[in-house]
Amino acid sequence: MSFLGLDLGTSGLKALLTDAGGRIIGQAAHAYPVTHPQDGWAEQDPAAWIAALHRAVADLRAAHPAFSDLRGIGVSGQMHGATLLDSAGAVLRPCILWNDTRSHVQAATLDADPPFRRISGNIVFPGFTAPKLLWLRAQEPEVFARVARVLLPAAYLNFYLTGDPVGDMSDASGTAWFDLAARQWSDDLLTRSGMRAEQMPRLVEGCAPAGQLRRALARDWGLRQPVTVAGGAGDNAAAACGLGLMDEGAGSVSLGSSGVVMVARDGCTPSPGTGVHSFCHALPGRWVQMGVMLAATDNLNWLARLLSLSPQVLIAELGADIRPPGPVRYLPYLAGERTPHNAPHLRAGFTGIGARTTRPDMTRAVLEGVCFGLRDNLEALRTCGAAPRALYATGGGARSEHWLAVLATVLNLPVLLPEDAGHGAALGAARLAEIAATGARPASVITAPTASRDVQPNTALVPEFDRAYRAFRAAARAAAETPLRP
């Protein structure tokens, strides 16, 4: 048997084919564009997702005979996007994506209504789905009047694969229409935002069967046996499945363009006031909580561009060993911040620069600032009761041993670098497909990866980094409380 994991990302679709033992047989990827009709807008044509899917399947079929033994498909999707269908199932307009901020006024309106935080367990951020529909009702009323179904990107791909509009609980958690504790749509929140339950997809657990692959697709893809399509997951829950984050306290830290500290939870303990994102896991009776930084490695990339050097050169100048924090401090807020400040006006900046400040001093401050921001995320998660004992590291920044050493010391936690970390959400989706198709126990499939490196905190430097973190936290809070001047 083989299983197909589809990661429907913002910049492209990745397809991963695995065998019954979870080993990777092959992969394919195809890109598609994001359009920006106006400043702050981000849209995508769902037809581009379908075209990328067919190209990826064609690649896998041509290269891997095991594709013909396909038994299950799982979809991981970029969260929060609004894919709008009419009563015939046709797409009404381009999908409004997670990073689109046009509905910030509508988001603030919903967030000020107490049931939204109480029931959904989250702040209503502008990127969430519900405020997008309020914007649509005000700005495109003729389109809003024709909306028969609102599907998240992963649910739309499920709809294409099965003919049934069906999604999963993890993805639905990011809409602001979902009852997080009850794991179902909230009639109250839907009514408060002018929507109806029949406009929402049917929901199943991410590892449960959502339906069967349509016969026409199975025929076109050369498949003769039934293929189960799993409920799937939002990208973060799918990534958690790929990393084996299933039991209470299992966690990861992503050092990508943005930064995420994610922890698996056995119970529902939302704390929206901290800026922590609380979502259902793709597994029954489990949740995931995340602290989110809007810019992580983007900060180093910005400095590198400014200095006309590569990030690798800047890090190499620091040498092999980490040093105590110096007088230069950097706030890593190039595009505002989510956790813990929920402050879109926050901006980045250096302090403590003097005549003797060197380029390595500035690079070191940037790396430390990002790590301090991730420590803010970890502390916010701890207020929710999360207590990770180690974190798997993913993302481009995790390729730097120096940065990982700083991170482990700032967090005072071991940081583990998993083998094959790049497969993340696609691997998680393939694992969900295997569980849905075979009925396997989740614990037998959602397993932790082998760690290629185990980076321990530098215990001698932990107290000095703790002091620097407290100073950073005070400066960040003061900046978050200061309005941005035009």
GROMACS .gro file of C-alpha atoms in nm:
model
  486
    1MET     CA    1   0.000   0.000   0.000
    2SER     CA    2   0.103   0.362  -0.053
    3PHE     CA    3  -0.030   0.688   0.087
    4LEU     CA    4  -0.026   1.041  -0.050
    5GLY     CA    5   0.025   1.351   0.162
    6LEU     CA    6  -0.061   1.682  -0.003
    7ASP     CA    7   0.065   2.007   0.150
    8LEU     CA    8  -0.135   2.292  -0.004
    9GLY     CA    9   0.092   2.582   0.090
   10THR     CA   10   0.088   2.952   0.013
   11SER     CA   11   0.357   2.938  -0.255
   12GLY     CA   12   0.301   2.588  -0.391
   13LEU     CA   13   0.176   2.233  -0.348
   14LYS     CA   14   0.402   1.954  -0.224
   15ALA     CA   15   0.306   1.589  -0.271
   16LEU     CA   16   0.473   1.314  -0.067
   17LEU     CA   17   0.425   0.943  -0.137
   18THR     CA   18   0.493   0.702   0.151
   19ASP     CA   19   0.469   0.328   0.203
   20ALA     CA   20   0.289   0.135   0.476
   21GLY     CA   21   0.590   0.171   0.706
   22GLY     CA   22   0.592   0.548   0.672
   23ARG     CA   23   0.904   0.552   0.454
   24ILE     CA   24   0.919   0.815   0.182
   25ILE     CA   25   0.891   0.674  -0.170
   26GLY     CA   26   0.896   0.997  -0.366
   27GLN     CA   27   0.790   1.359  -0.376
   28ALA     CA   28   0.690   1.631  -0.620
   29ALA     CA   29   0.625   2.002  -0.589
   30HIS     CA   30   0.472   2.271  -0.808
   31ALA     CA   31   0.450   2.644  -0.742
   32TYR     CA   32   0.166   2.889  -0.802
   33PRO     CA   33   0.145   3.267  -0.756
   34VAL     CA   34  -0.012   3.491  -0.494
   35THR     CA   35  -0.172   3.808  -0.628
   36HIS     CA   36  -0.188   4.139  -0.444
   37PRO     CA   37  -0.462   4.352  -0.608
   38GLN     CA   38  -0.419   4.619  -0.342
   39ASP     CA   39  -0.177   4.691  -0.058
   40GLY     CA   40  -0.241   4.444   0.224
   41TRP     CA   41  -0.445   4.208   0.003
   42ALA     CA   42  -0.339   3.852  -0.081
   43GLU     CA   43  -0.543   3.625  -0.309
   44GLN     CA   44  -0.505   3.299  -0.497
   45ASP     CA   45  -0.698   3.126  -0.773
   46PRO     CA   46  -0.812   2.780  -0.649
   47ALA     CA   47  -0.780   2.656  -1.007
   48ALA     CA   48  -0.404   2.693  -0.962
   49TRP     CA   49  -0.419   2.449  -0.668
   50ILE     CA   50  -0.597   2.190  -0.884
   51ALA     CA   51  -0.351   2.234  -1.171
   52ALA     CA   52  -0.057   2.188  -0.930
   53LEU     CA   53  -0.223   1.876  -0.787
   54HIS     CA   54  -0.254   1.713  -1.129
   55ARG     CA   55   0.103   1.801  -1.223
   56ALA     CA   56   0.234   1.655  -0.896
   57VAL     CA   57   0.034   1.336  -0.940
   58ALA     CA   58   0.161   1.301  -1.297
   59ASP     CA   59   0.520   1.333  -1.171
   60LEU     CA   60   0.469   1.068  -0.903
   61ARG     CA   61   0.292   0.828  -1.140
   62ALA     CA   62   0.573   0.858  -1.393
   63ALA     CA   63   0.853   0.804  -1.142
   64HIS     CA   64   0.709   0.562  -0.887
   65PRO     CA   65   0.511   0.246  -0.974
   66ALA     CA   66   0.401   0.229  -0.610
   67PHE     CA   67   0.157   0.511  -0.684
   68SER     CA   68  -0.074   0.252  -0.841
   69ASP     CA   69  -0.107   0.092  -0.495
   70LEU     CA   70  -0.246   0.415  -0.345
   71ARG     CA   71  -0.493   0.352  -0.061
   72GLY     CA   72  -0.521   0.687   0.113
   73ILE     CA   73  -0.484   1.064   0.061
   74GLY     CA   74  -0.445   1.332   0.328
   75VAL     CA   75  -0.448   1.708   0.273
   76SER     CA   76  -0.268   1.971   0.479
   77GLY     CA   77  -0.367   2.326   0.395
   78GLN     CA   78  -0.269   2.684   0.457
   79MET     CA   79  -0.518   2.797   0.719
   80HIS     CA   80  -0.780   3.074   0.740
   81GLY     CA   81  -0.836   3.128   0.364
   82ALA     CA   82  -1.190   3.194   0.240
   83THR     CA   83  -1.276   2.989  -0.070
   84LEU     CA   84  -1.630   3.086  -0.167
   85LEU     CA   85  -1.862   2.862  -0.369
   86ASP     CA   86  -2.206   2.917  -0.517
   87SER     CA   87  -2.494   2.669  -0.500
   88ALA     CA   88  -2.353   2.477  -0.798
   89GLY     CA   89  -2.012   2.440  -0.631
   90ALA     CA   90  -1.842   2.695  -0.858
   91VAL     CA   91  -1.577   2.930  -0.718
   92LEU     CA   92  -1.714   3.285  -0.691
   93ARG     CA   93  -1.389   3.482  -0.658
   94PRO     CA   94  -1.021   3.426  -0.578
   95CYS     CA   95  -0.953   3.284  -0.232
   96ILE     CA   96  -0.872   3.552   0.027
   97LEU     CA   97  -0.561   3.418   0.203
   98TRP     CA   98  -0.443   3.397   0.564
   99ASN     CA   99  -0.198   3.687   0.523
  100ASP     CA  100  -0.458   3.926   0.381
  101THR     CA  101  -0.520   4.218   0.622
  102ARG     CA  102  -0.806   4.402   0.448
  103SER     CA  103  -1.056   4.295   0.716
  104HIS     CA  104  -0.871   4.442   1.017
  105VAL     CA  105  -1.164   4.668   1.105
  106GLN     CA  106  -1.410   4.377   1.091
  107ALA     CA  107  -1.172   4.161   1.296
  108ALA     CA  108  -1.157   4.424   1.569
  109THR     CA  109  -1.537   4.444   1.571
  110LEU     CA  110  -1.578   4.070   1.618
  111ASP     CA  111  -1.297   4.051   1.873
  112ALA     CA  112  -1.469   4.317   2.085
  113ASP     CA  113  -1.774   4.089   2.113
  114PRO     CA  114  -1.692   3.870   2.419
  115PRO     CA  115  -1.839   3.538   2.294
  116PHE     CA  116  -1.584   3.521   2.013
  117ARG     CA  117  -1.283   3.483   2.243
  118ARG     CA  118  -1.479   3.278   2.498
  119ILE     CA  119  -1.612   3.021   2.249
  120SER     CA  120  -1.341   3.014   1.981
  121GLY     CA  121  -1.058   3.032   2.236
  122ASN     CA  122  -0.866   3.281   2.021
  123ILE     CA  123  -0.827   3.646   1.942
  124VAL     CA  124  -1.006   3.726   1.615
  125PHE     CA  125  -0.708   3.819   1.399
  126PRO     CA  126  -0.754   3.996   1.062
  127GLY     CA  127  -0.623   3.685   0.886
  128PHE     CA  128  -0.898   3.462   1.028
  129THR     CA  129  -1.190   3.363   0.806
  130ALA     CA  130  -1.492   3.522   0.976
  131PRO     CA  131  -1.385   3.888   0.933
  132LYS     CA  132  -1.322   3.824   0.564
  133LEU     CA  133  -1.692   3.746   0.515
  134LEU     CA  134  -1.793   4.063   0.698
  135TRP     CA  135  -1.569   4.259   0.462
  136LEU     CA  136  -1.722   4.078   0.166
  137ARG     CA  137  -2.075   4.162   0.280
  138ALA     CA  138  -1.983   4.532   0.299
  139GLN     CA  139  -1.762   4.561  -0.010
  140GLU     CA  140  -1.884   4.292  -0.252
  141PRO     CA  141  -2.251   4.242  -0.156
  142GLU     CA  142  -2.342   4.084  -0.490
  143VAL     CA  143  -2.082   3.810  -0.430
  144PHE     CA  144  -2.178   3.769  -0.064
  145ALA     CA  145  -2.541   3.711  -0.163
  146ARG     CA  146  -2.438   3.412  -0.377
  147VAL     CA  147  -2.216   3.241  -0.115
  148ALA     CA  148  -2.357   2.893  -0.056
  149ARG     CA  149  -2.042   2.745   0.098
  150VAL     CA  150  -1.726   2.877   0.266
  151LEU     CA  151  -1.437   2.631   0.243
  152LEU     CA  152  -1.085   2.658   0.377
  153PRO     CA  153  -0.818   2.567   0.118
  154ALA     CA  154  -0.774   2.209   0.249
  155ALA     CA  155  -1.151   2.156   0.259
  156TYR     CA  156  -1.176   2.281  -0.099
  157LEU     CA  157  -0.918   2.025  -0.207
  158ASN     CA  158  -1.114   1.758  -0.017
  159PHE     CA  159  -1.425   1.874  -0.205
  160TYR     CA  160  -1.242   1.836  -0.536
  161LEU     CA  161  -1.113   1.491  -0.443
  162THR     CA  162  -1.437   1.348  -0.301
  163GLY     CA  163  -1.724   1.565  -0.426
  164ASP     CA  164  -1.820   1.632  -0.062
  165PRO     CA  165  -1.752   1.966   0.112
  166VAL     CA  166  -1.576   1.832   0.421
  167GLY     CA  167  -1.303   1.967   0.647
  168ASP     CA  168  -1.145   1.889   0.980
  169MET     CA  169  -1.149   2.038   1.330
  170SER     CA  170  -0.791   2.168   1.333
  171ASP     CA  171  -0.847   2.383   1.025
  172ALA     CA  172  -1.191   2.499   1.141
  173SER     CA  173  -1.034   2.623   1.466
  174GLY     CA  174  -0.886   2.920   1.280
  175THR     CA  175  -1.211   3.059   1.140
  176ALA     CA  176  -1.354   3.233   1.453
  177TRP     CA  177  -1.678   3.039   1.392
  178PHE     CA  178  -1.571   2.727   1.583
  179ASP     CA  179  -1.642   2.608   1.937
  180LEU     CA  180  -1.295   2.494   2.040
  181ALA     CA  181  -1.394   2.289   2.345
  182ALA     CA  182  -1.694   2.120   2.181
  183ARG     CA  183  -1.504   2.059   1.852
  184GLN     CA  184  -1.796   2.177   1.635
  185TRP     CA  185  -1.928   2.483   1.455
  186SER     CA  186  -2.078   2.743   1.689
  187ASP     CA  187  -2.427   2.849   1.585
  188ASP     CA  188  -2.389   3.151   1.813
  189LEU     CA  189  -2.069   3.278   1.647
  190LEU     CA  190  -2.203   3.210   1.298
  191THR     CA  191  -2.522   3.405   1.373
  192ARG     CA  192  -2.325   3.695   1.523
  193SER     CA  193  -2.130   3.731   1.199
  194GLY     CA  194  -2.426   3.688   0.965
  195MET     CA  195  -2.353   3.332   0.852
  196ARG     CA  196  -2.542   3.001   0.862
  197ALA     CA  197  -2.435   2.650   0.959
  198GLU     CA  198  -2.534   2.511   0.617
  199GLN     CA  199  -2.269   2.736   0.458
  200MET     CA  200  -1.997   2.550   0.649
  201PRO     CA  201  -1.835   2.219   0.548
  202ARG     CA  202  -1.911   1.897   0.731
  203LEU     CA  203  -1.638   1.830   0.986
  204VAL     CA  204  -1.455   1.508   1.075
  205GLU     CA  205  -1.142   1.439   1.278
  206GLY     CA  206  -0.827   1.478   1.072
  207CYS     CA  207  -0.738   1.110   1.090
  208ALA     CA  208  -1.094   0.992   1.014
  209PRO     CA  209  -1.222   0.907   0.664
  210ALA     CA  210  -1.379   1.208   0.492
  211GLY     CA  211  -1.487   1.017   0.182
  212GLN     CA  212  -1.364   0.819  -0.118
  213LEU     CA  213  -1.167   0.949  -0.412
  214ARG     CA  214  -1.405   1.026  -0.700
  215ARG     CA  215  -1.421   0.749  -0.959
  216ALA     CA  216  -1.332   0.984  -1.242
  217LEU     CA  217  -1.013   1.092  -1.067
  218ALA     CA  218  -0.924   0.735  -0.974
  219ARG     CA  219  -0.964   0.633  -1.339
  220ASP     CA  220  -0.758   0.928  -1.466
  221TRP     CA  221  -0.482   0.847  -1.216
  222GLY     CA  222  -0.471   0.478  -1.304
  223LEU     CA  223  -0.610   0.355  -0.974
  224ARG     CA  224  -0.834   0.048  -0.966
  225GLN     CA  225  -0.900   0.011  -0.592
  226PRO     CA  226  -1.094   0.245  -0.360
  227VAL     CA  227  -0.888   0.530  -0.214
  228THR     CA  228  -0.984   0.684   0.121
  229VAL     CA  229  -0.947   1.058   0.167
  230ALA     CA  230  -0.876   1.160   0.527
  231GLY     CA  231  -1.021   1.465   0.699
  232GLY     CA  232  -0.675   1.622   0.678
  233ALA     CA  233  -0.550   1.916   0.880
  234GLY     CA  234  -0.446   2.276   0.894
  235ASP     CA  235  -0.076   2.312   0.821
  236ASN     CA  236   0.035   2.347   1.183
  237ALA     CA  237  -0.154   2.040   1.307
  238ALA     CA  238  -0.026   1.844   1.006
  239ALA     CA  239   0.330   1.952   1.083
  240ALA     CA  240   0.276   1.835   1.442
  241CYS     CA  241   0.174   1.493   1.306
  242GLY     CA  242   0.484   1.486   1.087
  243LEU     CA  243   0.703   1.553   1.392
  244GLY     CA  244   0.523   1.303   1.614
  245LEU     CA  245   0.384   1.576   1.843
  246MET     CA  246   0.094   1.382   1.989
  247ASP     CA  247   0.127   1.355   2.366
  248GLU     CA  248   0.099   1.633   2.625
  249GLY     CA  249   0.405   1.860   2.622
  250ALA     CA  250   0.561   1.734   2.298
  251GLY     CA  251   0.676   2.047   2.118
  252SER     CA  252   0.862   2.213   1.833
  253VAL     CA  253   1.010   2.549   1.744
  254SER     CA  254   1.015   2.675   1.388
  255LEU     CA  255   1.295   2.910   1.281
  256GLY     CA  256   1.151   2.999   0.943
  257SER     CA  257   1.053   3.330   0.786
  258SER     CA  258   0.814   3.350   1.079
  259GLY     CA  259   0.864   3.177   1.413
  260VAL     CA  260   0.635   2.930   1.590
  261VAL     CA  261   0.660   2.751   1.922
  262MET     CA  262   0.403   2.469   1.919
  263VAL     CA  263   0.304   2.226   2.194
  264ALA     CA  264   0.062   1.932   2.189
  265ARG     CA  265  -0.202   1.936   2.463
  266ASP     CA  266  -0.426   1.665   2.609
  267GLY     CA  267  -0.690   1.921   2.712
  268CYS     CA  268  -0.848   2.244   2.592
  269THR     CA  269  -0.692   2.534   2.786
  270PRO     CA  270  -0.725   2.846   2.571
  271SER     CA  271  -0.589   3.181   2.687
  272PRO     CA  272  -0.662   3.434   2.413
  273GLY     CA  273  -0.542   3.726   2.623
  274THR     CA  274  -0.185   3.594   2.594
  275GLY     CA  275  -0.198   3.593   2.214
  276VAL     CA  276  -0.153   3.214   2.214
  277HIS     CA  277  -0.327   3.035   1.927
  278SER     CA  278  -0.533   2.738   2.049
  279PHE     CA  279  -0.650   2.491   1.786
  280CYS     CA  280  -0.781   2.136   1.776
  281HIS     CA  281  -0.522   1.876   1.687
  282ALA     CA  282  -0.585   1.651   1.387
  283LEU     CA  283  -0.625   1.366   1.638
  284PRO     CA  284  -0.935   1.307   1.853
  285GLY     CA  285  -0.936   1.448   2.204
  286ARG     CA  286  -0.617   1.651   2.155
  287TRP     CA  287  -0.532   2.013   2.089
  288VAL     CA  288  -0.226   2.217   1.988
  289GLN     CA  289  -0.124   2.557   2.116
  290MET     CA  290   0.114   2.795   1.944
  291GLY     CA  291   0.295   3.117   2.003
  292VAL     CA  292   0.355   3.297   1.675
  293MET     CA  293   0.625   3.548   1.575
  294LEU     CA  294   0.551   3.726   1.248
  295ALA     CA  295   0.923   3.758   1.161
  296ALA     CA  296   1.205   3.523   1.262
  297THR     CA  297   1.473   3.452   1.001
  298ASP     CA  298   1.331   3.745   0.804
  299ASN     CA  299   1.519   3.965   1.051
  300LEU     CA  300   1.858   3.818   0.962
  301ASN     CA  301   1.770   3.824   0.592
  302TRP     CA  302   1.684   4.194   0.625
  303LEU     CA  303   2.019   4.273   0.790
  304ALA     CA  304   2.204   4.071   0.526
  305ARG     CA  305   2.034   4.262   0.244
  306LEU     CA  306   2.115   4.591   0.415
  307LEU     CA  307   2.483   4.497   0.442
  308SER     CA  308   2.499   4.330   0.095
  309LEU     CA  309   2.618   4.004   0.248
  310SER     CA  310   2.466   3.662   0.286
  311PRO     CA  311   2.317   3.546   0.616
  312GLN     CA  312   2.571   3.262   0.615
  313VAL     CA  313   2.861   3.509   0.603
  314LEU     CA  314   2.717   3.712   0.890
  315ILE     CA  315   2.677   3.404   1.110
  316ALA     CA  316   3.024   3.273   1.019
  317GLU     CA  317   3.174   3.598   1.151
  318LEU     CA  318   3.044   3.510   1.498
  319GLY     CA  319   3.270   3.206   1.533
  320ALA     CA  320   3.181   2.867   1.672
  321ASP     CA  321   3.112   2.949   2.037
  322ILE     CA  322   2.826   3.163   2.166
  323ARG     CA  323   2.906   3.458   2.392
  324PRO     CA  324   2.716   3.638   2.667
  325PRO     CA  325   2.474   3.903   2.541
  326GLY     CA  326   2.636   4.238   2.470
  327PRO     CA  327   2.505   4.594   2.505
  328VAL     CA  328   2.333   4.596   2.163
  329ARG     CA  329   1.966   4.495   2.177
  330TYR     CA  330   1.737   4.422   1.881
  331LEU     CA  331   1.357   4.405   1.879
  332PRO     CA  332   1.259   4.162   1.596
  333TYR     CA  333   0.931   4.321   1.490
  334LEU     CA  334   0.963   4.396   1.119
  335ALA     CA  335   0.588   4.345   1.061
  336GLY     CA  336   0.425   4.379   1.403
  337GLU     CA  337   0.377   4.087   1.638
  338ARG     CA  338   0.120   3.825   1.734
  339THR     CA  339   0.228   3.649   2.056
  340PRO     CA  340   0.226   3.785   2.319
  341HIS     CA  341   0.168   4.147   2.219
  342ASN     CA  342  -0.099   4.131   1.944
  343ALA     CA  343   0.043   4.462   1.823
  344PRO     CA  344   0.046   4.511   1.444
  345HIS     CA  345   0.206   4.854   1.492
  346LEU     CA  346   0.523   4.716   1.656
  347ARG     CA  347   0.840   4.772   1.454
  348ALA     CA  348   1.197   4.649   1.474
  349GLY     CA  349   1.492   4.846   1.604
  350PHE     CA  350   1.838   4.844   1.759
  351THR     CA  351   1.937   5.010   2.086
  352GLY     CA  352   2.277   5.027   2.253
  353ILE     CA  353   2.475   5.096   1.935
  354GLY     CA  354   2.791   5.297   1.997
  355ALA     CA  355   3.101   5.407   1.810
  356ARG     CA  356   3.272   5.075   1.884
  357THR     CA  357   2.979   4.856   1.772
  358THR     CA  358   3.083   4.605   1.507
  359ARG     CA  359   2.897   4.417   1.238
  360PRO     CA  360   2.915   4.091   1.440
  361ASP     CA  361   2.768   4.277   1.737
  362MET     CA  362   2.465   4.366   1.527
  363THR     CA  363   2.432   4.014   1.387
  364ARG     CA  364   2.457   3.868   1.738
  365ALA     CA  365   2.185   4.108   1.859
  366VAL     CA  366   1.953   4.001   1.576
  367LEU     CA  367   1.996   3.630   1.654
  368GLU     CA  368   1.944   3.696   2.025
  369GLY     CA  369   1.640   3.917   1.959
  370VAL     CA  370   1.468   3.644   1.759
  371CYS     CA  371   1.545   3.391   2.033
  372PHE     CA  372   1.412   3.628   2.299
  373GLY     CA  373   1.093   3.668   2.093
  374LEU     CA  374   1.058   3.289   2.084
  375ARG     CA  375   1.115   3.284   2.462
  376ASP     CA  376   0.820   3.525   2.488
  377ASN     CA  377   0.616   3.266   2.298
  378LEU     CA  378   0.731   2.986   2.528
  379GLU     CA  379   0.646   3.187   2.841
  380ALA     CA  380   0.299   3.262   2.704
  381LEU     CA  381   0.245   2.889   2.645
  382ARG     CA  382   0.360   2.815   2.998
  383THR     CA  383   0.086   3.040   3.135
  384CYS     CA  384  -0.158   2.801   2.961
  385GLY     CA  385  -0.007   2.506   3.148
  386ALA     CA  386   0.220   2.379   2.869
  387ALA     CA  387   0.549   2.235   2.995
  388PRO     CA  388   0.767   2.108   2.709
  389ARG     CA  389   1.089   1.935   2.814
  390ALA     CA  390   1.255   1.963   2.471
  391LEU     CA  391   1.169   2.111   2.131
  392TYR     CA  392   1.226   1.981   1.779
  393ALA     CA  393   1.371   2.259   1.561
  394THR     CA  394   1.261   2.314   1.201
  395GLY     CA  395   1.297   2.589   0.941
  396GLY     CA  396   1.592   2.744   0.761
  397GLY     CA  397   1.741   2.897   1.075
  398ALA     CA  398   1.778   2.550   1.226
  399ARG     CA  399   2.062   2.485   0.979
  400SER     CA  400   2.282   2.720   1.187
  401GLU     CA  401   2.449   2.543   1.479
  402HIS     CA  402   2.534   2.880   1.630
  403TRP     CA  403   2.173   2.999   1.622
  404LEU     CA  404   2.048   2.671   1.770
  405ALA     CA  405   2.302   2.700   2.053
  406VAL     CA  406   2.177   3.051   2.135
  407LEU     CA  407   1.816   2.933   2.114
  408ALA     CA  408   1.870   2.635   2.346
  409THR     CA  409   2.040   2.860   2.601
  410VAL     CA  410   1.777   3.135   2.585
  411LEU     CA  411   1.494   2.880   2.623
  412ASN     CA  412   1.698   2.667   2.867
  413LEU     CA  413   1.565   2.360   2.689
  414PRO     CA  414   1.729   2.095   2.471
  415VAL     CA  415   1.670   2.165   2.101
  416LEU     CA  416   1.658   1.858   1.877
  417LEU     CA  417   1.718   1.866   1.503
  418PRO     CA  418   1.509   1.593   1.336
  419GLU     CA  419   1.621   1.397   1.035
  420ASP     CA  420   1.414   1.474   0.722
  421ALA     CA  421   1.272   1.784   0.891
  422GLY     CA  422   1.176   1.937   0.557
  423HIS     CA  423   0.881   1.704   0.497
  424GLY     CA  424   0.675   1.839   0.790
  425ALA     CA  425   0.314   1.899   0.696
  426ALA     CA  426   0.319   1.673   0.386
  427LEU     CA  427   0.446   1.382   0.596
  428GLY     CA  428   0.183   1.454   0.859
  429ALA     CA  429  -0.088   1.449   0.591
  430ALA     CA  430   0.038   1.114   0.459
  431ARG     CA  431   0.027   0.976   0.813
  432LEU     CA  432  -0.334   1.092   0.853
  433ALA     CA  433  -0.413   0.920   0.523
  434GLU     CA  434  -0.264   0.594   0.650
  435ILE     CA  435  -0.468   0.606   0.973
  436ALA     CA  436  -0.791   0.688   0.787
  437ALA     CA  437  -0.740   0.418   0.523
  438THR     CA  438  -0.620   0.134   0.747
  439GLY     CA  439  -0.773   0.206   1.087
  440ALA     CA  440  -0.427   0.198   1.245
  441ARG     CA  441  -0.388   0.333   1.597
  442PRO     CA  442  -0.264   0.694   1.578
  443ALA     CA  443   0.014   0.619   1.829
  444SER     CA  444   0.156   0.355   1.593
  445VAL     CA  445   0.179   0.602   1.303
  446ILE     CA  446   0.237   0.945   1.463
  447THR     CA  447   0.589   0.869   1.588
  448ALA     CA  448   0.875   1.101   1.679
  449PRO     CA  449   1.162   1.134   1.431
  450THR     CA  450   1.521   1.040   1.495
  451ALA     CA  451   1.720   1.343   1.608
  452SER     CA  452   2.036   1.406   1.408
  453ARG     CA  453   2.156   1.659   1.667
  454ASP     CA  454   2.078   1.730   2.031
  455VAL     CA  455   2.172   2.088   2.121
  456GLN     CA  456   2.190   2.140   2.497
  457PRO     CA  457   2.174   2.479   2.675
  458ASN     CA  458   2.505   2.635   2.776
  459THR     CA  459   2.435   2.621   3.149
  460ALA     CA  460   2.714   2.865   3.232
  461LEU     CA  461   2.550   3.134   3.018
  462VAL     CA  462   2.184   3.068   3.108
  463PRO     CA  463   2.177   3.328   3.394
  464GLU     CA  464   2.322   3.600   3.172
  465PHE     CA  465   2.076   3.527   2.892
  466ASP     CA  466   1.794   3.527   3.149
  467ARG     CA  467   1.891   3.878   3.258
  468ALA     CA  468   1.914   3.995   2.897
  469TYR     CA  469   1.574   3.840   2.825
  470ARG     CA  470   1.410   4.027   3.112
  471ALA     CA  471   1.552   4.354   2.978
  472PHE     CA  472   1.431   4.262   2.628
  473ARG     CA  473   1.083   4.183   2.758
  474ALA     CA  474   1.055   4.518   2.934
  475ALA     CA  475   1.168   4.704   2.621
  476ALA     CA  476   0.928   4.508   2.400
  477ARG     CA  477   0.634   4.576   2.629
  478ALA     CA  478   0.712   4.946   2.634
  479ALA     CA  479   0.732   4.952   2.254
  480ALA     CA  480   0.403   4.763   2.223
  481GLU     CA  481   0.230   5.025   2.439
  482THR     CA  482   0.365   5.314   2.229
  483PRO     CA  483   0.154   5.409   1.925
  484LEU     CA  484   0.341   5.410   1.594
  485ARG     CA  485   0.389   5.765   1.469
  486PRO     CA  486   0.317   5.837   1.104
   0.00000   0.00000   0.00000
